């Protein structure tokens, strides 16, 4: 008899920002599998201690392990921060299940993604059309990311940037800023949100021209405004055109 796989979005951090269905899935699971940092975050608020933690770069192995456990009859949760369907584990889990011709059911439980949590802390910067881009070129060629940066810039979208910089990916953000400056004003508001809804949370407002003077790491999400983004009472707001 085969078990079941839940791909669970754990939200940005604090328990209040995880949906009840995600907690329920983790609590009815025989095992909860995930990257160790995220396990540490959810451990305190889940009544289940059967955690298996794994390293960051081991995504495929992690999914194979989850499938094996489910094939042996276990109910398994594999956790992903934010929303598992946004740069998370949902896609790869479905691919691994299919590659093994498995019929184990997979249920994906959404979560609050960094775009939403960061936007809420900044104000309302995503009120109109926006684009989400990851600057990680580990799996996507940089040329394609550059093409998308140009498209986002020329389309006057607000842009939410995931994976802006890591210890080894330093220059990508510099290149992105250079591309945006071809289309956007230097004083375009930019919000920097680090560790949204976690104890170390930091929220900073700056401009496109000043962005590089700030410390930006892999726990940071950036939101770059469009031509209608303003600072209103200290909040970043993309004005939609209402007469108020
Ligand atoms: N599935 C996740 C994204 C994983 S990609 C989600 O939906 O949120 C990892 C990137 O997400 C990080 O480099 C950072 O840009 C962003 N991120 C994830 N959690 C965050 C948080 N609590 N605060 C700020 N950025 C976060």
Coordinates of N, CA and C and ligand atoms in Angstrom, one line a residue:
X1 N 0.8 -1.2 0.0 CA 0.0 0.0 0.0 C 0.9 1.2 0.0
X2 N 0.6 2.2 -0.9 CA 1.4 3.4 -0.9 C 0.8 4.5 0.0
X3 N 1.7 5.3 0.4 CA 1.3 6.4 1.3 C 0.9 7.7 0.5
X4 N 1.4 8.8 1.0 CA 1.0 10.1 0.4 C 2.1 11.1 0.6
X5 N 2.2 12.0 -0.4 CA 3.2 13.1 -0.2 C 2.4 14.4 -0.1
X6 N 2.8 15.2 0.9 CA 2.3 16.6 1.0 C 3.5 17.5 0.7
X7 N 3.4 18.4 -0.3 CA 4.5 19.4 -0.4 C 3.9 20.6 0.2
X8 N 4.6 21.0 1.4 CA 4.0 22.0 2.3 C 4.7 23.3 2.2
X9 N 4.0 24.4 2.0 CA 4.5 25.7 2.1 C 4.5 26.2 3.5
X10 N 5.6 26.6 4.1 CA 5.6 27.0 5.5 C 5.6 28.5 5.7
X11 N 5.4 29.2 4.6 CA 5.3 30.7 4.7 C 6.7 31.3 5.0
X12 N 6.7 32.6 5.3 CA 7.9 33.3 5.5 C 8.7 32.9 6.8
X13 N 7.9 32.7 7.9 CA 8.6 32.4 9.1 C 7.6 32.2 10.3
X14 N 7.1 33.3 10.9 CA 6.3 33.1 12.1 C 5.1 32.2 11.8
X15 N 4.7 31.5 12.9 CA 3.6 30.6 12.8 C 2.3 31.2 12.3
X16 N 2.1 32.4 12.7 CA 0.8 33.1 12.3 C 0.7 33.2 10.8
X17 N 1.8 33.1 10.1 CA 1.7 33.2 8.6 C 1.8 31.9 7.9
X18 N 1.5 30.8 8.6 CA 1.4 29.5 8.0 C -0.1 29.2 7.9
X19 N -0.5 28.6 6.8 CA -2.0 28.3 6.8 C -2.3 27.0 7.6
X20 N -3.4 27.0 8.2 CA -3.8 25.9 9.1 C -3.6 24.5 8.4
X21 N -3.9 24.5 7.1 CA -3.9 23.2 6.4 C -2.4 22.7 6.3
X22 N -1.5 23.6 6.3 CA 0.0 23.2 6.3 C 0.3 22.6 7.6
X23 N -0.1 23.2 8.7 CA 0.2 22.6 10.0 C -0.5 21.2 10.1
X24 N -1.7 21.1 9.7 CA -2.4 19.8 9.8 C -1.7 18.8 9.0
X25 N -1.2 19.1 7.8 CA -0.5 18.1 6.9 C 0.7 17.6 7.7
X26 N 1.5 18.6 8.2 CA 2.7 18.2 8.9 C 2.4 17.3 10.1
X27 N 1.3 17.6 10.8 CA 1.0 16.9 12.0 C 0.5 15.5 11.7
X28 N -0.2 15.3 10.6 CA -0.7 13.9 10.3 C 0.4 13.1 9.5
X29 N 1.5 13.7 9.3 CA 2.6 13.0 8.5 C 3.4 12.0 9.4
X30 N 3.8 10.9 8.9 CA 4.7 10.0 9.6 C 6.1 10.7 9.7
X31 N 6.5 11.4 8.6 CA 7.8 12.0 8.6 C 7.7 13.4 7.9
X32 N 8.6 14.3 8.4 CA 8.6 15.6 7.7 C 10.1 15.8 7.3
X33 N 10.2 16.1 6.0 CA 11.5 16.2 5.4 C 11.8 17.6 4.9
X34 N 13.0 18.1 5.1 CA 13.2 19.5 4.6 C 14.7 19.9 4.9
X35 N 15.0 21.1 4.3 CA 16.2 21.7 4.5 C 16.3 22.1 6.0
X36 N 17.5 22.0 6.6 CA 17.6 22.1 8.0 C 17.2 23.4 8.6
X37 N 17.5 24.5 7.9 CA 17.1 25.9 8.4 C 15.6 26.0 8.5
X38 N 14.9 25.4 7.5 CA 13.4 25.5 7.5 C 12.8 24.6 8.6
X39 N 13.5 23.5 8.8 CA 13.0 22.6 9.9 C 13.1 23.3 11.2
X40 N 14.2 24.0 11.4 CA 14.4 24.7 12.7 C 13.3 25.7 12.9
X41 N 12.9 26.4 11.8 CA 11.8 27.4 11.9 C 10.5 26.8 12.3
X42 N 10.1 25.6 11.7 CA 8.7 25.1 11.9 C 8.7 24.2 13.2
X43 N 9.8 23.6 13.6 CA 9.8 22.6 14.7 C 9.0 23.1 15.9
X44 N 9.2 24.3 16.3 CA 8.6 24.7 17.6 C 7.0 24.7 17.5
X45 N 6.5 24.8 16.3 CA 5.0 24.9 16.3 C 4.3 23.7 15.6
X46 N 5.0 22.6 15.5 CA 4.3 21.4 15.0 C 4.4 20.3 16.0
X47 N 3.2 19.7 16.3 CA 3.2 18.6 17.2 C 3.6 17.3 16.6
X48 N 4.8 17.3 16.2 CA 5.4 16.1 15.5 C 6.9 16.2 15.5
X49 N 7.5 15.2 15.9 CA 9.0 15.4 16.0 C 9.8 14.5 15.0
X50 N 9.1 13.9 14.1 CA 9.7 13.0 13.1 C 10.3 13.8 11.9
X51 N 11.3 14.6 12.2 CA 11.9 15.4 11.2 C 13.1 14.7 10.6
X52 N 13.3 14.8 9.3 CA 14.6 14.4 8.6 C 15.1 15.7 7.9
X53 N 16.3 16.1 8.3 CA 16.8 17.3 7.7 C 17.8 17.0 6.6
X54 N 17.9 17.8 5.6 CA 18.9 17.5 4.5 C 19.6 18.8 4.1
X55 N 20.7 18.7 3.4 CA 21.4 19.9 2.9 C 20.7 20.6 1.8
X56 N 21.2 21.9 1.6 CA 20.5 22.8 0.6 C 20.6 22.3 -0.8
X57 N 21.7 21.8 -1.2 CA 21.9 21.4 -2.6 C 21.4 20.0 -3.0
X58 N 20.7 19.4 -2.1 CA 20.4 18.0 -2.3 C 18.9 17.8 -2.7
X59 N 18.4 18.7 -3.5 CA 17.0 18.7 -3.7 C 16.5 17.4 -4.3
X60 N 17.2 16.9 -5.3 CA 16.7 15.7 -6.0 C 16.8 14.5 -5.1
X61 N 17.9 14.3 -4.4 CA 18.0 13.2 -3.4 C 16.9 13.3 -2.4
X62 N 16.6 14.5 -1.9 CA 15.6 14.7 -0.9 C 14.2 14.2 -1.5
X63 N 13.9 14.5 -2.7 CA 12.6 14.1 -3.3 C 12.6 12.6 -3.5
X64 N 13.7 12.0 -3.9 CA 13.8 10.5 -4.1 C 13.5 9.8 -2.7
X65 N 14.1 10.4 -1.7 CA 14.0 9.8 -0.3 C 12.5 9.9 0.1
X66 N 11.9 11.0 -0.2 CA 10.5 11.2 0.1 C 9.6 10.2 -0.6
X67 N 9.9 10.0 -1.9 CA 9.1 9.1 -2.7 C 9.3 7.7 -2.1
X68 N 10.5 7.3 -1.8 CA 10.7 6.0 -1.3 C 9.9 5.7 0.0
X69 N 9.9 6.7 0.9 CA 9.2 6.6 2.1 C 7.7 6.5 1.8
X70 N 7.2 7.3 0.9 CA 5.8 7.2 0.5 C 5.4 5.9 -0.1
X71 N 6.3 5.4 -0.9 CA 6.1 4.1 -1.6 C 6.0 3.0 -0.5
X72 N 6.7 3.2 0.6 CA 6.6 2.1 1.6 C 5.4 2.3 2.5
X73 N 4.5 3.2 2.2 CA 3.3 3.3 2.9 C 3.2 4.5 3.9
X74 N 4.2 5.3 3.9 CA 4.2 6.4 4.9 C 3.6 7.7 4.3
X75 N 3.0 8.5 5.2 CA 2.6 9.8 4.8 C 3.7 10.8 5.1
X76 N 4.2 11.5 4.0 CA 5.4 12.3 4.2 C 5.1 13.7 3.8
X77 N 5.6 14.7 4.6 CA 5.5 16.1 4.2 C 6.9 16.5 3.8
X78 N 7.0 17.1 2.7 CA 8.3 17.8 2.3 C 8.1 19.2 2.3
X79 N 8.9 20.0 3.1 CA 8.5 21.4 3.3 C 9.4 22.3 2.5
X80 N 8.8 23.5 2.2 CA 9.5 24.5 1.4 C 9.1 25.8 2.0
X81 N 10.0 26.7 2.1 CA 9.6 28.0 2.7 C 8.7 28.8 1.8
X82 N 8.0 29.7 2.3 CA 7.1 30.5 1.4 C 6.0 29.6 0.8
X83 N 6.0 29.7 -0.6 CA 5.1 28.8 -1.3 C 5.9 27.8 -2.0
X84 N 5.5 26.5 -1.9 CA 6.4 25.5 -2.5 C 6.3 25.5 -4.0
X85 N 5.3 26.2 -4.6 CA 5.2 26.2 -6.1 C 5.9 27.4 -6.6
X86 N 6.6 28.2 -5.8 CA 7.3 29.4 -6.3 C 8.8 29.2 -5.9
X87 N 9.6 28.9 -6.8 CA 11.0 28.5 -6.6 C 11.2 27.6 -5.4
X88 N 10.2 26.6 -5.3 CA 10.3 25.7 -4.2 C 10.3 24.3 -4.6
X89 N 9.8 23.4 -3.8 CA 10.0 21.9 -4.0 C 8.8 21.3 -4.8
X90 N 7.8 22.0 -5.1 CA 6.6 21.3 -5.8 C 6.9 20.7 -7.1
X91 N 7.6 21.5 -8.0 CA 7.8 21.1 -9.4 C 8.7 19.8 -9.4
X92 N 9.8 19.9 -8.7 CA 10.8 18.8 -8.7 C 10.2 17.6 -8.1
X93 N 9.3 17.7 -7.0 CA 8.7 16.5 -6.4 C 7.8 15.8 -7.5
X94 N 7.0 16.6 -8.2 CA 6.1 16.0 -9.2 C 7.0 15.4 -10.3
X95 N 8.1 16.0 -10.7 CA 9.0 15.4 -11.7 C 9.6 14.1 -11.3
X96 N 10.0 14.0 -10.0 CA 10.6 12.8 -9.5 C 9.6 11.7 -9.4
X97 N 8.4 12.0 -9.0 CA 7.3 11.0 -8.9 C 7.0 10.4 -10.3
X98 N 7.0 11.3 -11.3 CA 6.7 10.9 -12.6 C 7.9 10.0 -13.2
X99 N 9.1 10.5 -12.9 CA 10.3 9.8 -13.5 C 10.4 8.4 -12.9
X100 N 9.8 8.1 -11.8 CA 9.8 6.8 -11.2 C 8.5 6.0 -11.5
X101 N 7.7 6.6 -12.4 CA 6.4 5.9 -12.8 C 5.6 5.6 -11.5
X102 N 5.6 6.4 -10.5 CA 4.9 6.2 -9.3 C 3.5 6.7 -9.3
X103 N 2.6 6.1 -8.6 CA 1.2 6.5 -8.5 C 0.9 7.1 -7.2
X104 N 1.9 7.4 -6.4 CA 1.7 8.0 -5.1 C 1.1 9.4 -5.2
X105 N 0.0 9.6 -4.5 CA -0.7 10.9 -4.6 C 0.2 12.0 -4.0
X106 N 0.2 13.2 -4.7 CA 1.0 14.3 -4.2 C 0.0 15.5 -4.0
X107 N -0.1 16.1 -2.8 CA -0.9 17.2 -2.6 C 0.0 18.4 -2.3
X108 N -0.3 19.5 -3.0 CA 0.6 20.7 -2.8 C -0.2 21.7 -1.9
X109 N 0.4 22.2 -0.8 CA -0.3 23.1 0.1 C 0.4 24.4 0.0
X110 N -0.3 25.5 -0.5 CA 0.4 26.7 -0.8 C 0.8 27.5 0.5
X111 N 1.6 28.5 0.3 CA 2.0 29.3 1.5 C 2.2 30.7 1.0
X112 N 2.4 31.6 2.0 CA 2.6 33.0 1.7 C 4.0 33.2 1.2
X113 N 4.2 33.6 -0.1 CA 5.5 33.7 -0.7 C 6.2 35.0 -0.3
X114 N 7.5 35.0 -0.5 CA 8.2 36.2 -0.1 C 7.7 37.5 -0.8
X115 N 7.2 37.4 -2.0 CA 6.7 38.5 -2.7 C 5.5 39.2 -1.9
X116 N 4.6 38.4 -1.4 CA 3.5 38.9 -0.6 C 4.0 39.4 0.8
X117 N 4.8 38.6 1.5 CA 5.2 39.0 2.8 C 6.0 40.3 2.7
X118 N 7.0 40.4 1.7 CA 7.8 41.6 1.6 C 6.9 42.8 1.2
X119 N 6.0 42.6 0.3 CA 5.2 43.7 -0.2 C 4.4 44.2 1.0
X120 N 3.8 43.4 1.8 CA 3.0 43.8 3.0 C 3.8 44.7 3.9
X121 N 5.1 44.3 4.1 CA 5.9 45.0 5.1 C 6.3 46.4 4.5
X122 N 6.4 46.5 3.2 CA 6.8 47.7 2.6 C 5.6 48.7 2.4
X123 N 4.4 48.2 2.3 CA 3.3 49.0 2.0 C 2.4 48.3 1.0
X124 N 2.3 48.8 -0.2 CA 1.5 48.2 -1.3 C 2.2 48.4 -2.7
X125 N 3.4 47.9 -2.8 CA 4.1 48.1 -4.1 C 3.7 47.3 -5.3
X126 N 2.9 46.3 -5.0 CA 2.5 45.3 -6.1 C 1.0 45.5 -6.5
X127 N 0.6 46.8 -6.5 CA -0.8 47.0 -6.7 C -1.3 46.9 -8.2
X128 N -0.3 47.0 -9.0 CA -0.6 46.8 -10.5 C 0.3 45.7 -11.0
X129 N 0.3 45.6 -12.3 CA 1.1 44.5 -12.9 C 2.5 44.4 -12.5
X130 N 3.0 43.2 -12.1 CA 4.3 43.1 -11.7 C 4.9 41.8 -12.1
X131 N 6.2 41.7 -12.0 CA 7.0 40.6 -12.5 C 7.8 40.0 -11.4
X132 N 8.0 38.7 -11.3 CA 8.8 38.1 -10.3 C 10.0 37.5 -11.0
X133 N 11.2 37.8 -10.6 CA 12.4 37.3 -11.2 C 13.3 36.7 -10.1
X134 N 14.0 35.6 -10.4 CA 15.1 35.2 -9.6 C 16.4 35.5 -10.3
X135 N 17.3 36.0 -9.5 CA 18.6 36.3 -10.1 C 19.6 35.1 -10.0
X136 N 19.1 33.9 -9.5 CA 19.9 32.8 -9.4 C 20.1 32.1 -10.8
X137 N 21.4 32.1 -11.2 CA 21.7 31.5 -12.5 C 22.2 30.0 -12.4
X138 N 21.9 29.4 -11.3 CA 22.3 28.0 -11.1 C 21.6 27.1 -12.1
X139 N 20.3 27.3 -12.3 CA 19.5 26.5 -13.2 C 19.0 27.2 -14.4
X140 N 19.1 28.5 -14.4 CA 18.6 29.3 -15.6 C 19.8 30.1 -16.1
X141 N 20.1 30.0 -17.4 CA 21.3 30.7 -18.0 C 21.2 32.2 -17.8
X142 N 22.3 32.9 -17.5 CA 22.2 34.3 -17.2 C 21.7 35.1 -18.4
X143 N 22.0 34.7 -19.6 CA 21.5 35.4 -20.8 C 20.0 35.5 -20.8
X144 N 19.3 34.4 -20.4 CA 17.9 34.4 -20.3 C 17.4 35.3 -19.2
X145 N 18.1 35.3 -18.1 CA 17.7 36.2 -17.0 C 17.8 37.7 -17.5
X146 N 18.9 38.0 -18.2 CA 19.1 39.3 -18.7 C 18.0 39.7 -19.6
X147 N 17.6 38.8 -20.5 CA 16.5 39.1 -21.4 C 15.2 39.5 -20.7
X148 N 15.0 38.7 -19.6 CA 13.8 39.0 -18.8 C 13.9 40.3 -18.0
X149 N 15.1 40.6 -17.6 CA 15.3 41.9 -16.9 C 14.9 43.1 -17.8
X150 N 15.4 42.9 -19.1 CA 15.1 44.0 -20.1 C 13.6 44.0 -20.3
X151 N 12.9 42.9 -20.4 CA 11.5 42.9 -20.7 C 10.7 43.5 -19.5
X152 N 11.2 43.2 -18.3 CA 10.5 43.7 -17.1 C 10.7 45.3 -17.1
X153 N 11.9 45.7 -17.4 CA 12.2 47.1 -17.4 C 11.4 47.8 -18.5
X154 N 11.4 47.3 -19.7 CA 10.8 48.1 -20.8 C 9.3 48.0 -20.6
X155 N 8.8 47.0 -19.9 CA 7.3 47.0 -19.7 C 6.8 47.8 -18.6
X156 N 7.7 48.5 -17.9 CA 7.4 49.4 -16.8 C 6.6 48.6 -15.7
X157 N 7.1 47.4 -15.4 CA 6.5 46.5 -14.4 C 7.2 46.9 -13.0
X158 N 6.5 46.8 -11.9 CA 7.1 46.7 -10.6 C 7.8 45.3 -10.7
X159 N 8.9 45.1 -10.0 CA 9.6 43.8 -10.1 C 10.0 43.3 -8.7
X160 N 9.6 42.1 -8.5 CA 10.0 41.5 -7.2 C 11.1 40.5 -7.5
X161 N 12.2 40.7 -6.8 CA 13.4 40.0 -7.1 C 13.7 39.0 -5.9
X162 N 13.7 37.7 -6.3 CA 14.1 36.6 -5.3 C 15.6 36.3 -5.6
X163 N 16.3 35.7 -4.6 CA 17.7 35.3 -4.8 C 18.5 36.4 -5.3
X164 N 18.5 37.6 -4.7 CA 19.2 38.7 -5.3 C 20.7 38.6 -5.3
X165 N 21.2 37.9 -4.2 CA 22.7 37.8 -4.1 C 23.0 36.7 -3.1
X166 N 24.1 36.0 -3.4 CA 24.5 35.0 -2.4 C 26.0 35.2 -2.2
X167 N 26.7 34.4 -1.4 CA 28.1 34.6 -1.2 C 28.9 34.4 -2.6
X168 N 28.4 33.5 -3.4 CA 29.1 33.3 -4.7 C 28.5 34.0 -5.9
X169 N 27.2 34.5 -5.8 CA 26.6 35.2 -6.9 C 26.6 36.7 -6.5
X170 N 27.7 37.4 -6.9 CA 27.9 38.8 -6.4 C 27.4 39.8 -7.5
X171 N 27.8 39.5 -8.8 CA 27.7 40.5 -9.9 C 26.3 40.6 -10.5
X172 N 25.5 39.5 -10.2 CA 24.2 39.5 -10.9 C 23.3 40.7 -10.6
X173 N 23.3 41.1 -9.3 CA 22.5 42.2 -8.9 C 23.0 43.5 -9.5
X174 N 24.3 43.7 -9.6 CA 24.9 44.9 -10.2 C 24.4 45.0 -11.7
X175 N 24.5 43.8 -12.4 CA 24.0 43.8 -13.8 C 22.5 44.2 -13.9
X176 N 21.8 43.6 -12.9 CA 20.3 43.9 -13.0 C 20.0 45.4 -12.8
X177 N 20.7 46.0 -11.8 CA 20.5 47.4 -11.6 C 20.9 48.2 -12.8
X178 N 22.0 47.9 -13.4 CA 22.4 48.6 -14.7 C 21.3 48.5 -15.8
X179 N 20.8 47.3 -15.9 CA 19.7 47.1 -16.9 C 18.5 47.9 -16.6
X180 N 18.1 47.9 -15.3 CA 16.9 48.7 -14.9 C 17.1 50.2 -15.1
X181 N 18.3 50.6 -14.9 CA 18.5 52.1 -15.0 C 18.4 52.6 -16.5
X182 N 18.4 51.6 -17.4 CA 18.1 52.0 -18.8 C 16.7 52.4 -19.0
X183 N 15.8 51.9 -18.2 CA 14.3 52.1 -18.3 C 13.7 52.8 -17.2
X184 N 14.3 52.8 -16.0 CA 13.7 53.4 -14.8 C 14.5 54.5 -14.3
X185 N 13.8 55.5 -13.7 CA 14.5 56.6 -13.1 C 15.4 56.2 -11.9
X186 N 16.5 56.9 -11.8 CA 17.4 56.5 -10.6 C 16.7 56.7 -9.3
X187 N 15.7 57.6 -9.2 CA 15.0 57.7 -7.9 C 13.8 56.8 -7.7
X188 N 13.7 55.8 -8.6 CA 12.6 54.8 -8.4 C 12.7 54.1 -7.1
X189 N 11.6 54.1 -6.3 CA 11.7 53.5 -5.0 C 12.0 52.0 -5.1
X190 N 12.8 51.5 -4.1 CA 13.1 50.1 -4.0 C 13.0 49.7 -2.5
X191 N 12.3 48.6 -2.3 CA 12.2 48.1 -0.9 C 13.1 46.9 -0.7
X192 N 13.7 46.9 0.4 CA 14.6 45.8 0.7 C 14.1 45.1 2.0
X193 N 13.7 43.8 1.8 CA 13.1 43.1 3.0 C 14.0 41.9 3.3
X194 N 14.5 41.9 4.5 CA 15.4 40.8 4.9 C 14.6 40.0 6.0
X195 N 14.6 38.7 5.9 CA 14.0 37.8 6.9 C 12.6 38.3 7.3
X196 N 11.7 38.4 6.2 CA 10.4 38.8 6.5 C 9.7 37.9 7.5
X197 N 9.0 38.4 8.4 CA 8.2 37.7 9.4 C 9.1 36.7 10.2
X198 N 10.3 37.1 10.4 CA 11.2 36.3 11.3 C 11.8 37.3 12.3
X199 N 12.4 36.7 13.3 CA 13.0 37.6 14.4 C 14.0 38.6 13.8
X200 N 14.8 38.2 12.8 CA 15.8 39.1 12.3 C 15.3 40.1 11.3
X201 N 14.0 40.2 11.2 CA 13.4 41.1 10.1 C 14.0 42.5 10.0
X202 N 14.3 42.9 8.7 CA 14.7 44.3 8.5 C 14.0 44.8 7.2
X203 N 13.5 46.0 7.3 CA 12.8 46.5 6.2 C 13.4 47.9 5.9
X204 N 13.8 48.1 4.6 CA 14.5 49.4 4.3 C 14.0 49.9 3.0
X205 N 13.8 51.2 2.9 CA 13.4 51.8 1.7 C 14.6 52.6 1.1
X206 N 14.8 52.4 -0.2 CA 15.9 53.1 -0.8 C 15.5 53.4 -2.3
X207 N 16.4 53.7 -3.1 CA 16.1 54.0 -4.5 C 17.0 53.1 -5.4
X208 N 16.7 53.0 -6.7 CA 17.4 52.2 -7.6 C 18.9 52.7 -7.6
X209 N 19.1 54.0 -7.6 CA 20.5 54.5 -7.7 C 21.3 54.1 -6.4
X210 N 20.6 54.0 -5.3 CA 21.2 53.8 -4.0 C 21.3 52.3 -3.5
X211 N 20.6 51.5 -4.3 CA 20.4 50.1 -3.9 C 21.7 49.4 -3.6
X212 N 22.8 49.7 -4.4 CA 24.0 48.9 -4.2 C 24.8 49.3 -2.9
X213 N 24.3 50.4 -2.2 CA 25.0 50.8 -1.0 C 24.5 50.0 0.2
X214 N 23.6 49.1 0.0 CA 23.0 48.3 1.1 C 23.5 46.9 1.1
X215 N 23.4 46.3 2.2 CA 23.9 44.9 2.4 C 22.7 44.0 2.0
X216 N 22.9 43.3 0.9 CA 21.9 42.4 0.4 C 22.4 41.0 0.3
X217 N 21.6 40.0 0.9 CA 22.1 38.6 0.9 C 21.0 37.7 0.4
X218 N 21.2 36.4 0.7 CA 20.2 35.4 0.2 C 18.9 35.3 1.0
X219 N 18.9 36.1 2.1 CA 17.6 36.1 2.9 C 16.8 37.4 2.6
X220 N 17.2 38.0 1.5 CA 16.6 39.3 1.1 C 15.7 39.2 -0.1
X221 N 14.6 39.9 -0.1 CA 13.7 40.0 -1.3 C 13.7 41.5 -1.6
X222 N 13.8 41.8 -2.9 CA 13.8 43.2 -3.3 C 12.5 43.5 -4.1
X223 N 11.9 44.7 -3.9 CA 10.8 45.1 -4.7 C 11.2 46.4 -5.4
X224 N 11.3 46.4 -6.7 CA 11.6 47.6 -7.4 C 10.3 48.2 -8.0
X225 N 10.1 49.5 -7.8 CA 8.9 50.1 -8.2 C 8.8 50.3 -9.7
X226 N 7.6 50.7 -10.1 CA 7.4 51.1 -11.5 C 7.4 52.7 -11.6
X227 N 7.0 53.2 -12.7 CA 7.0 54.7 -12.8 C 5.9 55.4 -11.9
X228 N 5.0 54.6 -11.4 CA 3.9 55.1 -10.6 C 4.1 54.8 -9.1
X229 N 5.3 54.3 -8.7 CA 5.5 54.0 -7.3 C 6.0 55.2 -6.5
X230 N 5.3 55.4 -5.4 CA 5.6 56.6 -4.6 C 5.9 56.2 -3.1
X231 N 6.5 57.1 -2.4 CA 6.5 56.8 -0.9 C 5.4 57.7 -0.3
X232 N 4.5 57.0 0.4 CA 3.3 57.7 1.0 C 3.4 57.4 2.5
X233 N 3.6 58.5 3.3 CA 3.6 58.3 4.7 C 4.6 57.2 5.1
X234 N 5.7 57.2 4.4 CA 6.8 56.2 4.8 C 6.5 54.8 4.2
X235 N 5.5 54.6 3.4 CA 5.2 53.3 2.8 C 5.4 53.4 1.3
X236 N 5.8 52.3 0.7 CA 6.0 52.2 -0.7 C 4.7 51.8 -1.4
X237 N 4.2 52.7 -2.2 CA 2.9 52.4 -2.8 C 2.9 52.6 -4.3
X238 N 2.5 51.6 -5.0 CA 2.3 51.7 -6.5 C 0.9 52.2 -6.8
X239 N 0.9 53.5 -7.2 CA -0.4 54.1 -7.3 C -1.1 53.6 -8.6
X240 N -2.4 53.2 -8.4 CA -3.1 52.6 -9.5 C -3.9 53.5 -10.3
X241 N -4.2 54.7 -9.8 CA -4.9 55.6 -10.6 C -6.3 56.0 -10.0
X242 N -6.6 55.6 -8.8 CA -7.9 56.0 -8.2 C -7.8 57.5 -7.9
X243 N -9.0 58.2 -7.9 CA -9.1 59.5 -7.4 C -9.5 59.4 -6.0
X244 N -8.7 59.8 -5.0 CA -9.1 59.6 -3.6 C -9.4 60.9 -2.9
Ligands
LIG1 N1 9.5 29.3 -2.0 C1 10.0 30.6 -1.5 C2 11.2 31.1 -2.3 C3 12.4 30.3 -2.3 S1 13.7 31.0 -3.2 C4 8.9 31.6 -1.4 O1 7.8 31.3 -2.0 O2 9.0 32.6 -0.7 C5 14.7 31.8 -1.9 C6 14.5 33.3 -1.9 O3 13.3 33.6 -1.4 C7 15.5 34.0 -1.0 O4 16.8 34.2 -1.6 C8 14.8 35.3 -0.8 O5 14.9 36.2 -1.9 C9 13.3 34.9 -0.8 N2 12.8 34.7 0.6 C10 12.3 33.5 1.1 N3 11.9 33.7 2.4 C11 12.1 35.0 2.7 C12 11.9 35.9 3.9 N4 11.3 35.4 5.0 N5 12.2 37.2 3.8 C13 12.8 37.7 2.7 N6 13.0 37.0 1.6 C14 12.7 35.7 1.6

